[in-house]
Coordinates of C-alpha atoms in Angstrom, one line a residue:
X1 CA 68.1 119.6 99.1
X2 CA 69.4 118.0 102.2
X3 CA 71.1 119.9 104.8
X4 CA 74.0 117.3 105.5
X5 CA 77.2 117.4 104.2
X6 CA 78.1 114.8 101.3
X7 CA 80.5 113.3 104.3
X8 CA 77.3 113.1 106.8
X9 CA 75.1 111.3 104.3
X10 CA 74.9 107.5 103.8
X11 CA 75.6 105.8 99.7
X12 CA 71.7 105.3 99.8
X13 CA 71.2 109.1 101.0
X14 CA 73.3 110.5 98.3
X15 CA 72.0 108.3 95.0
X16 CA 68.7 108.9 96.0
X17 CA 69.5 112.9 95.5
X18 CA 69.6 114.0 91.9
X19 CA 71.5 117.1 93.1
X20 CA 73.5 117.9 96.1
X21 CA 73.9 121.8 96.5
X22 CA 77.6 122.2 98.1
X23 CA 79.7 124.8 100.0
X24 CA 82.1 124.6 96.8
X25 CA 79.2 126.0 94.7
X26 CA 78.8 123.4 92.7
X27 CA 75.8 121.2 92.7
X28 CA 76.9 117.9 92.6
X29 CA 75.5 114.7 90.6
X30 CA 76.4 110.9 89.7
X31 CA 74.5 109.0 87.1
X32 CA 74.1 105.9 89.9
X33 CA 71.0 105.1 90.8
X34 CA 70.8 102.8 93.2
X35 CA 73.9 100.3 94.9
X36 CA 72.4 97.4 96.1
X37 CA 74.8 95.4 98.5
X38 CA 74.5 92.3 101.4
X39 CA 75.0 89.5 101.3
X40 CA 73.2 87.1 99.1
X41 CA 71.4 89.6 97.5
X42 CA 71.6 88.3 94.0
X43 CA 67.9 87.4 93.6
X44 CA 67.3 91.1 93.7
X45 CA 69.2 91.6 90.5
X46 CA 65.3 90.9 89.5
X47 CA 64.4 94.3 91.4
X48 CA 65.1 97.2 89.0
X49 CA 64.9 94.9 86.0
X50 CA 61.4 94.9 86.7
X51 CA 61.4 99.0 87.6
X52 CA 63.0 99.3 84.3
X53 CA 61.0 97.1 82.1
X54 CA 63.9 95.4 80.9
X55 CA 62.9 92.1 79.4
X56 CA 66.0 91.3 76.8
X57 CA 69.0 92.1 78.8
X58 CA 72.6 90.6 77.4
X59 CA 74.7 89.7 80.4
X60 CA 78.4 89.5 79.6
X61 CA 81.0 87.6 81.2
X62 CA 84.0 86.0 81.2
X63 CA 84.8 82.3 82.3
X64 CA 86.2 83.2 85.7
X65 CA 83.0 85.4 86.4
X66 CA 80.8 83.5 84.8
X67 CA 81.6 80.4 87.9
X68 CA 81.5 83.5 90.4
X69 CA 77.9 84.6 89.8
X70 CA 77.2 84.8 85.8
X71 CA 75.9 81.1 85.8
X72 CA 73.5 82.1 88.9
X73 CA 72.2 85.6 87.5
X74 CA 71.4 83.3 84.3
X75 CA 69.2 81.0 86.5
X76 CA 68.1 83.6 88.3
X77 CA 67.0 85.3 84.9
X78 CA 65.2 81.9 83.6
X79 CA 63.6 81.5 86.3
X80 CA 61.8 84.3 86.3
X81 CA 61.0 83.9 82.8
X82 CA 63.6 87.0 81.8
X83 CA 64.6 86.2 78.0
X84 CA 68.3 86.6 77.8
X85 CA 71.6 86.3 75.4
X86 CA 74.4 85.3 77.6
X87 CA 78.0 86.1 76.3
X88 CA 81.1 84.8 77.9
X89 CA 84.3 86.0 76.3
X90 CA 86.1 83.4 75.7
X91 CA 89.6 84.7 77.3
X92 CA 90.1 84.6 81.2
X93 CA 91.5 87.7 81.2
X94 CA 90.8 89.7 78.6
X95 CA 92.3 93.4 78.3
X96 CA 90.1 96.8 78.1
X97 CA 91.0 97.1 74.6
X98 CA 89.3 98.3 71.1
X99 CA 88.9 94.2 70.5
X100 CA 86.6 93.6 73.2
X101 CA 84.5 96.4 73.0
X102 CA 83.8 95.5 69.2
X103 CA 83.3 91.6 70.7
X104 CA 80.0 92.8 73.0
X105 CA 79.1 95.0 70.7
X106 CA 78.9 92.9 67.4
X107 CA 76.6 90.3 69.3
X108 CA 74.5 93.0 70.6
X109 CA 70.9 92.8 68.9
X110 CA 68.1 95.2 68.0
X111 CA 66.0 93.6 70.8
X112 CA 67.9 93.2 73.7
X113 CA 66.9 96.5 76.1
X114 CA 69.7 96.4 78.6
X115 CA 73.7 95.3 79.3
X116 CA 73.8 93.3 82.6
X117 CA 78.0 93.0 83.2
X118 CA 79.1 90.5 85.9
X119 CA 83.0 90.9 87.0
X120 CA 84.7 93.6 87.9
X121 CA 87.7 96.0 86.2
X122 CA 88.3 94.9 82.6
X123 CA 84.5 94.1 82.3
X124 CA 82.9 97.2 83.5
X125 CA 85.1 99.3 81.8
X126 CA 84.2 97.3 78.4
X127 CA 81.1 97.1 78.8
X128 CA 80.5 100.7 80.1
X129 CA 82.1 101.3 76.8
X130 CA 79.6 99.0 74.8
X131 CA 76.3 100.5 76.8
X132 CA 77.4 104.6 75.7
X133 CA 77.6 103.4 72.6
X134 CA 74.7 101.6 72.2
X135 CA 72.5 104.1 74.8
X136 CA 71.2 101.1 76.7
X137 CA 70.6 100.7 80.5
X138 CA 73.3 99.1 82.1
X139 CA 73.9 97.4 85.4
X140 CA 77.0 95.0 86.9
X141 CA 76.9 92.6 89.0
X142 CA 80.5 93.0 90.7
X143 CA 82.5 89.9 91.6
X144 CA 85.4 91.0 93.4
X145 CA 86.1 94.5 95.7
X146 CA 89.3 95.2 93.3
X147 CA 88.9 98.4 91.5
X148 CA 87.1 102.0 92.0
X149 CA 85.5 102.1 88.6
X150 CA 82.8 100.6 89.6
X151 CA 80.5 103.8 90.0
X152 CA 82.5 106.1 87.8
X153 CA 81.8 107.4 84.1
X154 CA 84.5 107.1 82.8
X155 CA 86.9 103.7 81.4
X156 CA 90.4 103.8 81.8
X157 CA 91.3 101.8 78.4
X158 CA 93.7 101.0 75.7
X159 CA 93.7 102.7 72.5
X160 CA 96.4 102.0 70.0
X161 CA 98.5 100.6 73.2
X162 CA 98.4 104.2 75.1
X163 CA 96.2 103.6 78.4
X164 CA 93.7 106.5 78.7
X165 CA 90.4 107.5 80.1
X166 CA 87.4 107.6 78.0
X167 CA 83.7 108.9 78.6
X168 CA 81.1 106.6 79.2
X169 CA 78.9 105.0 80.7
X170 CA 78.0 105.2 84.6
X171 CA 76.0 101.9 85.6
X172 CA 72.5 102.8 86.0
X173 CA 72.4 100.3 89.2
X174 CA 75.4 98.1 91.0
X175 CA 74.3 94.9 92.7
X176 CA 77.4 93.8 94.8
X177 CA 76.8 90.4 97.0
X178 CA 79.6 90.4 99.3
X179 CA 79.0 86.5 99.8
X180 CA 80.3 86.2 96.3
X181 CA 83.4 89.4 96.2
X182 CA 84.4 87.9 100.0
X183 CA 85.1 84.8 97.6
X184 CA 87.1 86.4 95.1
X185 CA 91.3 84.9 94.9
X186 CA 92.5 86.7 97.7
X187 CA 94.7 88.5 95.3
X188 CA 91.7 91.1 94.2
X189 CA 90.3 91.8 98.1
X190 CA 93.9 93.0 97.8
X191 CA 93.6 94.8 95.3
X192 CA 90.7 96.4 96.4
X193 CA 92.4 97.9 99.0
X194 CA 95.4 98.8 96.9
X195 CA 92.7 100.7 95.3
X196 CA 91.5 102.9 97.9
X197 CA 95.2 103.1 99.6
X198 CA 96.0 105.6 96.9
X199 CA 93.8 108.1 97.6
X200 CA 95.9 109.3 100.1
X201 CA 98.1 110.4 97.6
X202 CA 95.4 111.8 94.7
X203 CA 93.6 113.9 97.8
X204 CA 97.1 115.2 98.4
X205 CA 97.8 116.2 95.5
X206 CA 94.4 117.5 94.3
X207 CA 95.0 120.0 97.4
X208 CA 98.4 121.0 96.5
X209 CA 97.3 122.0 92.9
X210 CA 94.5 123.7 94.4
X211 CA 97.2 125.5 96.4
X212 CA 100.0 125.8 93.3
X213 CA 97.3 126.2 89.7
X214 CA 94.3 127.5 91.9
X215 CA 92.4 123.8 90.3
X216 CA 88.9 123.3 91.6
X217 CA 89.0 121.7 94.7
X218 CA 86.1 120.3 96.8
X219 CA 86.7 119.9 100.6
X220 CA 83.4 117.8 100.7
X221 CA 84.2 115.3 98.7
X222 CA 87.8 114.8 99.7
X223 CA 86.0 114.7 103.3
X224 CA 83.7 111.7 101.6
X225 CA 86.9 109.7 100.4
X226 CA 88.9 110.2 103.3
X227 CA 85.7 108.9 105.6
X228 CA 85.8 105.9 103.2
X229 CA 88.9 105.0 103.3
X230 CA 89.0 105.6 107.4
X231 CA 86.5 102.4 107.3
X232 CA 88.3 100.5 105.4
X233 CA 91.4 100.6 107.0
X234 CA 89.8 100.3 110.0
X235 CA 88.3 96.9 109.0
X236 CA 91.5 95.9 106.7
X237 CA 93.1 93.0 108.6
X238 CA 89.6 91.1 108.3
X239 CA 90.1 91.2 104.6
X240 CA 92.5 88.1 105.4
X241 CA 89.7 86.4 106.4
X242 CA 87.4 87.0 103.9
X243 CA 85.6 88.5 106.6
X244 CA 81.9 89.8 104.4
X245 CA 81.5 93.1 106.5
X246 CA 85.4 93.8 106.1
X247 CA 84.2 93.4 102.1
X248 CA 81.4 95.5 102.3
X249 CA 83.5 98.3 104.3
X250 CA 85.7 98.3 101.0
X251 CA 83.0 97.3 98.3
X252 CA 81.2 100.9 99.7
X253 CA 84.3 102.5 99.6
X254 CA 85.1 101.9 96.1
X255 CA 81.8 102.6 94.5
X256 CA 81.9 106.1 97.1
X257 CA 84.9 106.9 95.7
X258 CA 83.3 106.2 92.4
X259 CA 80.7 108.5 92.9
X260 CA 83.3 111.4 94.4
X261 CA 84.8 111.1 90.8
X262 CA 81.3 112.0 89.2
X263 CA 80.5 114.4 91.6
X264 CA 84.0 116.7 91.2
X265 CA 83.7 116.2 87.4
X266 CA 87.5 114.8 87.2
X267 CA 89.1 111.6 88.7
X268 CA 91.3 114.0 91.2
X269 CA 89.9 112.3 94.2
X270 CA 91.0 108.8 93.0
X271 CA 94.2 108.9 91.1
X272 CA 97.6 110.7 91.9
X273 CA 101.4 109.8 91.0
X274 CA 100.7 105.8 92.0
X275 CA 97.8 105.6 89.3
X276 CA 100.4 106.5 86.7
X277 CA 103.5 104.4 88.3
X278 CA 100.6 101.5 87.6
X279 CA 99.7 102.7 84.0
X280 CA 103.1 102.5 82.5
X281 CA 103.5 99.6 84.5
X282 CA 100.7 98.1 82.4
X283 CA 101.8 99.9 79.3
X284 CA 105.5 98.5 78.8
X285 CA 103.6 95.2 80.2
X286 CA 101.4 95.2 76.8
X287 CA 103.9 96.8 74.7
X288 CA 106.8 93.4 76.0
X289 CA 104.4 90.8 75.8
X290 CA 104.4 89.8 79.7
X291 CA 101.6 90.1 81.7
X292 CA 101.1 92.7 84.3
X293 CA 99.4 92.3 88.0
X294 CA 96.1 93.8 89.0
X295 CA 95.5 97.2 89.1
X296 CA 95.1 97.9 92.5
X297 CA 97.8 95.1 93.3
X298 CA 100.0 98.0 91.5
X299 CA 98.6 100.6 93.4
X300 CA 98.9 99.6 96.8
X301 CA 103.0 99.5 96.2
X302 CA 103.0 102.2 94.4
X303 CA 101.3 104.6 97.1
X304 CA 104.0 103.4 99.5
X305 CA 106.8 104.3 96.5
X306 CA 104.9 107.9 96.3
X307 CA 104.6 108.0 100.3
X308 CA 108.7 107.9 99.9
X309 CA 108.7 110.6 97.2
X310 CA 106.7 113.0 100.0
X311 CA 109.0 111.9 102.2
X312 CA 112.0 112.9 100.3
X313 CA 109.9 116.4 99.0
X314 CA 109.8 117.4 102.7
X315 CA 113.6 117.3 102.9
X316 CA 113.6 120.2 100.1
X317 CA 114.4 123.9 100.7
X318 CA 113.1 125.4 97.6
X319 CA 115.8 127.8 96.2
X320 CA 114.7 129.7 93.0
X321 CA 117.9 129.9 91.4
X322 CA 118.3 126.3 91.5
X323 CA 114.7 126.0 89.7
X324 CA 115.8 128.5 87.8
X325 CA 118.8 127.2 86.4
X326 CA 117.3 123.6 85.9
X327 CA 114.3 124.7 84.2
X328 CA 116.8 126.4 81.6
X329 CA 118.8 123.9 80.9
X330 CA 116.0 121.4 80.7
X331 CA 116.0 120.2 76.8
X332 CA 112.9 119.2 74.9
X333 CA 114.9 116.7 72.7
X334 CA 116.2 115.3 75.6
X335 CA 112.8 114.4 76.8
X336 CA 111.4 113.6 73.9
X337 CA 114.3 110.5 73.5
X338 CA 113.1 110.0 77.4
X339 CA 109.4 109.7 76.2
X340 CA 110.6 107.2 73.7
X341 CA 112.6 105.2 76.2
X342 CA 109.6 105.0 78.4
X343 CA 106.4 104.6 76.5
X344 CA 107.8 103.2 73.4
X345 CA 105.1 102.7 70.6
X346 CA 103.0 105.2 72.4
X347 CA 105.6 108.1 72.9
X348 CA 104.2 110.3 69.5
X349 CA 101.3 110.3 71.1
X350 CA 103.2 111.6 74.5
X351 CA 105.2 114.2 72.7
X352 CA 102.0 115.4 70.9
X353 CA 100.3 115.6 73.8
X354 CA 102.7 117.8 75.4
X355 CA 102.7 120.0 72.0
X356 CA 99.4 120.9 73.4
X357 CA 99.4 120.9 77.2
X358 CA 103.2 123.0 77.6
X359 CA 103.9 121.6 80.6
X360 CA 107.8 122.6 80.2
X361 CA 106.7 125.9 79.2
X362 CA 109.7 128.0 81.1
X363 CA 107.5 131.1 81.5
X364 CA 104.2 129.3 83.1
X365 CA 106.9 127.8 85.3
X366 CA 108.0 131.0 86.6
X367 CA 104.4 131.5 87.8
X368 CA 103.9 128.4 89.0
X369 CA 107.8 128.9 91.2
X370 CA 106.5 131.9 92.6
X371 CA 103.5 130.3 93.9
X372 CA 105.2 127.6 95.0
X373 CA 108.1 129.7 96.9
X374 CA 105.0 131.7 98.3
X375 CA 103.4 128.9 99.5
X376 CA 105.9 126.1 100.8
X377 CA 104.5 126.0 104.2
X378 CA 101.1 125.3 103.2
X379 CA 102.0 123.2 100.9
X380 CA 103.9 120.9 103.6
X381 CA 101.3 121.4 106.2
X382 CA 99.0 119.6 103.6
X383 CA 101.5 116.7 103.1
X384 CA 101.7 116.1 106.5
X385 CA 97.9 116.4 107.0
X386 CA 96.8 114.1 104.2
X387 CA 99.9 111.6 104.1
X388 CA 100.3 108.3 106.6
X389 CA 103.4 107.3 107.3
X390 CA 105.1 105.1 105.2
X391 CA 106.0 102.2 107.8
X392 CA 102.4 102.2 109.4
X393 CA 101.0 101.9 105.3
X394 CA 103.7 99.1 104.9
X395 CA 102.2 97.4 108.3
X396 CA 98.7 97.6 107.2
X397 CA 99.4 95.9 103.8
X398 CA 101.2 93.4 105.1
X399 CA 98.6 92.4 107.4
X400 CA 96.7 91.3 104.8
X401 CA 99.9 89.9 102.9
X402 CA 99.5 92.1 99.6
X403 CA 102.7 93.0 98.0
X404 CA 104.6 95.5 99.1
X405 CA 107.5 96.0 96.9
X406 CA 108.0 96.2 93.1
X407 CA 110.1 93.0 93.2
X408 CA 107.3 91.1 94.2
X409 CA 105.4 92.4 91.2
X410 CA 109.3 91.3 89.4
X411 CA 109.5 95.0 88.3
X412 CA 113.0 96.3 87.5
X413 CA 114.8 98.7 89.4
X414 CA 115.5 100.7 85.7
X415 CA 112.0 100.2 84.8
X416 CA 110.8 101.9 87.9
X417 CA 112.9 104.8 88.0
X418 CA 111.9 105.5 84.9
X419 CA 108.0 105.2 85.0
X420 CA 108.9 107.7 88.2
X421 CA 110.2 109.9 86.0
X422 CA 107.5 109.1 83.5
X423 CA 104.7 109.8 85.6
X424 CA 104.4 113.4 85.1
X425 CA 103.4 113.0 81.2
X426 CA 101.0 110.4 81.2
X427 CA 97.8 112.9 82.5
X428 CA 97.8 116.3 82.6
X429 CA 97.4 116.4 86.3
X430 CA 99.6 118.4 88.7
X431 CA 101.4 115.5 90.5
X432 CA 104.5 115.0 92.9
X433 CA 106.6 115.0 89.8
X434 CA 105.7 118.1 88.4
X435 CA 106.4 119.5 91.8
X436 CA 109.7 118.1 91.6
X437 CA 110.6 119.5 88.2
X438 CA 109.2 122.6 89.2
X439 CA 111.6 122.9 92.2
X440 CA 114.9 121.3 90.0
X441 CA 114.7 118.2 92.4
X442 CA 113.3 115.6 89.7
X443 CA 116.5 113.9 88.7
X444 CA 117.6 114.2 92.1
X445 CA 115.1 112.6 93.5
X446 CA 115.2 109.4 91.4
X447 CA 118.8 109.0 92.0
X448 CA 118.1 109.0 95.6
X449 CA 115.1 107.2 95.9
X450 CA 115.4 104.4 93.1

């Protein structure tokens, strides 16, 4: 075991342990294997092909992806006299859905040995679906810096409409040529960042539920993330530029944070109240037939809506009778017709959900009020340790011209008041909102902010 901290250790010092021992007392792992990233590096996509006797591999594509690197990989491949099926979907933006799953899957083979994906959010989460199922090695070739799913083992997908997270597979190796991502449409180096932005927020409030639900909490890996994201912000106005070591600064980041997720077990260090802004955002999207932006595009604003929600929860003076007296009157039925409102289609699912979870459950509340009354100081010393301000986060993104407000992503002002209010039952994940409704400030808020 190595006697540096996850923070001290470089992405190739930490895959190449199998176990990190950790002051939290857990011993930490992630299923990646090896990251190999530079610049025009693909060639060595023939590397652990070789280390892993892979000699029928299906790479999977789509027709954007395919022009970014697939067609290369494929020549790469022939070259070296690799026998391979190559499948581009035929949709330049297909959705994490049940139908493209079952598309890699029914033109998988009893021969091929492997899943080589080349793209990036909707394409690694696929086909991390297609390679648990099937139990094969898989590896991606990553096209664009837009999303921190590339090292995680999980796939945020659609099921029935509802977006969720589902188990599966981590890639066994992630070859990321930052001569190809630094070429991505400028809108996904956005993204990227958008990405990593909101882990201000999810380390926040991973902390704070620590502090309010006593929920495992690991100051190493929060330390990893936050030294991540340090470098890319450091290195974010480059991104305008397409600037490859500004890429690389954020590629690492992303697959860190990745990692983070697999070493804590749960996707606390990555997602908070802006991950679920974005998820109904994508939801209703589906559900109304219009298409949504990128996910980290989504992100990025809403970290700086959530930075305002902080803003606005450091203004509160909990009172318990206030709490008290909201909680009480709160009405199931009423929510339910909320949930219905807001996630349409999806809302049984919601409400069923919630049948389970009790997250209006008056006496848990009381506990939770008590803690909270207890601990109000610490829980604002945390804010203001984790949080940036909003107007030097605004500043940053518009360095690198990424949007900054939900009209630019033509969001409605009803729509996102709503999927504020909506945040809190999407996960079961202490967030900003449940602190709200725990204090009796939840409907105030949105008035005042949206």
């Amino acid at each position: 075991m190595s006697s540096l901290t996850l923070s001290q250790m470089t992405l190739d010092q930490l895959l190449a342990s199998p176990s990190l021992s950790c002051s939290c007392g857990k011993a930490h792992k992630t299923p990646l294997k090896q990251a190999i990233i530079g610049e025009h590096i693909l060639p060595r996509v023939l590397e652990p092909l070789k280390e892993r006797k892979i000699r029928r591999p299906m790479i999977v594509s789509d027709p954007n992806t395919y022009e970014a690197a697939g067609r290369e990989v494929c020549r790469i491949l022939e070259e070296a006299g690799v026998k391979f099926t190559s499948y581009v979907m035929d949709s330049p933006h297909p959705v994490p859905d049940e139908y493209w799953v079952g598309a890699v899957v029914m033109r998988m083979t009893p021969d091929m040995d492997a899943i080589i994906a080349v793209g990036s959010g909707v394409i690694n989460d696929v086909c991390k679906i297609a390679a648990s199922v099937s139990r094969l090695p898989y590896l991606i070739v990553g096209t664009a810096p837009s999303m921190d799913g590339y090292a995680s083992d999980t796939s945020s997908m659609l099921l029935a409409g509802l977006k969720i997270t589902l188990p599966s597979r981590c890639p066994d190796v992630i070859i990321a040529d930052t001569a190809v991502m630094a070429q991505a449409p400028m809108r996904m180096l956005q993204s990227g960042l958008g990405d990593m932005v909101a882990k201000y927020v999810s380390i926040c409030e991973w902390r704070i539920s620590h502090i309010i639900n006593d929920e495992y909490y690991c100051e190493e890996i929060a330390s990893l993330v936050r030294q991540s994201l340090a470098q890319c912000m450091e290195s974010a106005d480059r991104l305008l530029e397409r600037d490859p070591a500004a890429v690389e600064h954020v590629v690492r980041g992303l697959i860190l944070t990745g990692a983070a997720m697999g070493y804590a077990g749960v996707s606390r260090p990555a997602s908070g109240t802006e991950h679920y802004f974005s998820h109904i955002w994508d939801m209703t999207a589906i559900e109304q037939g219009y298409e949504h932006d990128l996910h980290g595009i989504q992100c990025g604003v809403s970290t700086l809506l959530s930075l305002k929600v902080y803003d606005y929860i450091r203004t509160i003076r909990p009172d318990r009778q206030k709490a008290l007296d909201y909680v009480n009157r709160f009405s199931l039925d009423d929510w339910k017709q909320f949930a219905v409102k807001v996630f349409g289609k999806v809302s049984d699912s919601i409400i069923e959900r919630e049948q389970a979870e009790q997250k209006y459950n008056k006496e848990t509340h009381r506990e939770r009020l008590e803690v909270i009354l207890d601990h109000w100081d610490q829980i604002l010393a945390v804010i203001d340790e984790e949080l940036p301000s909003y107007d030097w986060l605004l500043d940053k993104m518009k360095q690198i011209q990424a949007p900054v407000s939900p009209k630019e992503l033509n969001l409605s002002p009803e729509l996102v008041k709503d999927s504020f209010l909506g945040t809190k039952d999407i996960r079961y994940k202490y967030i900003s909102t449940h602190l709200l409704w725990d204090l009796g400030y939840l409907e105030d808020a949105a008035e005042t902010l949206f």
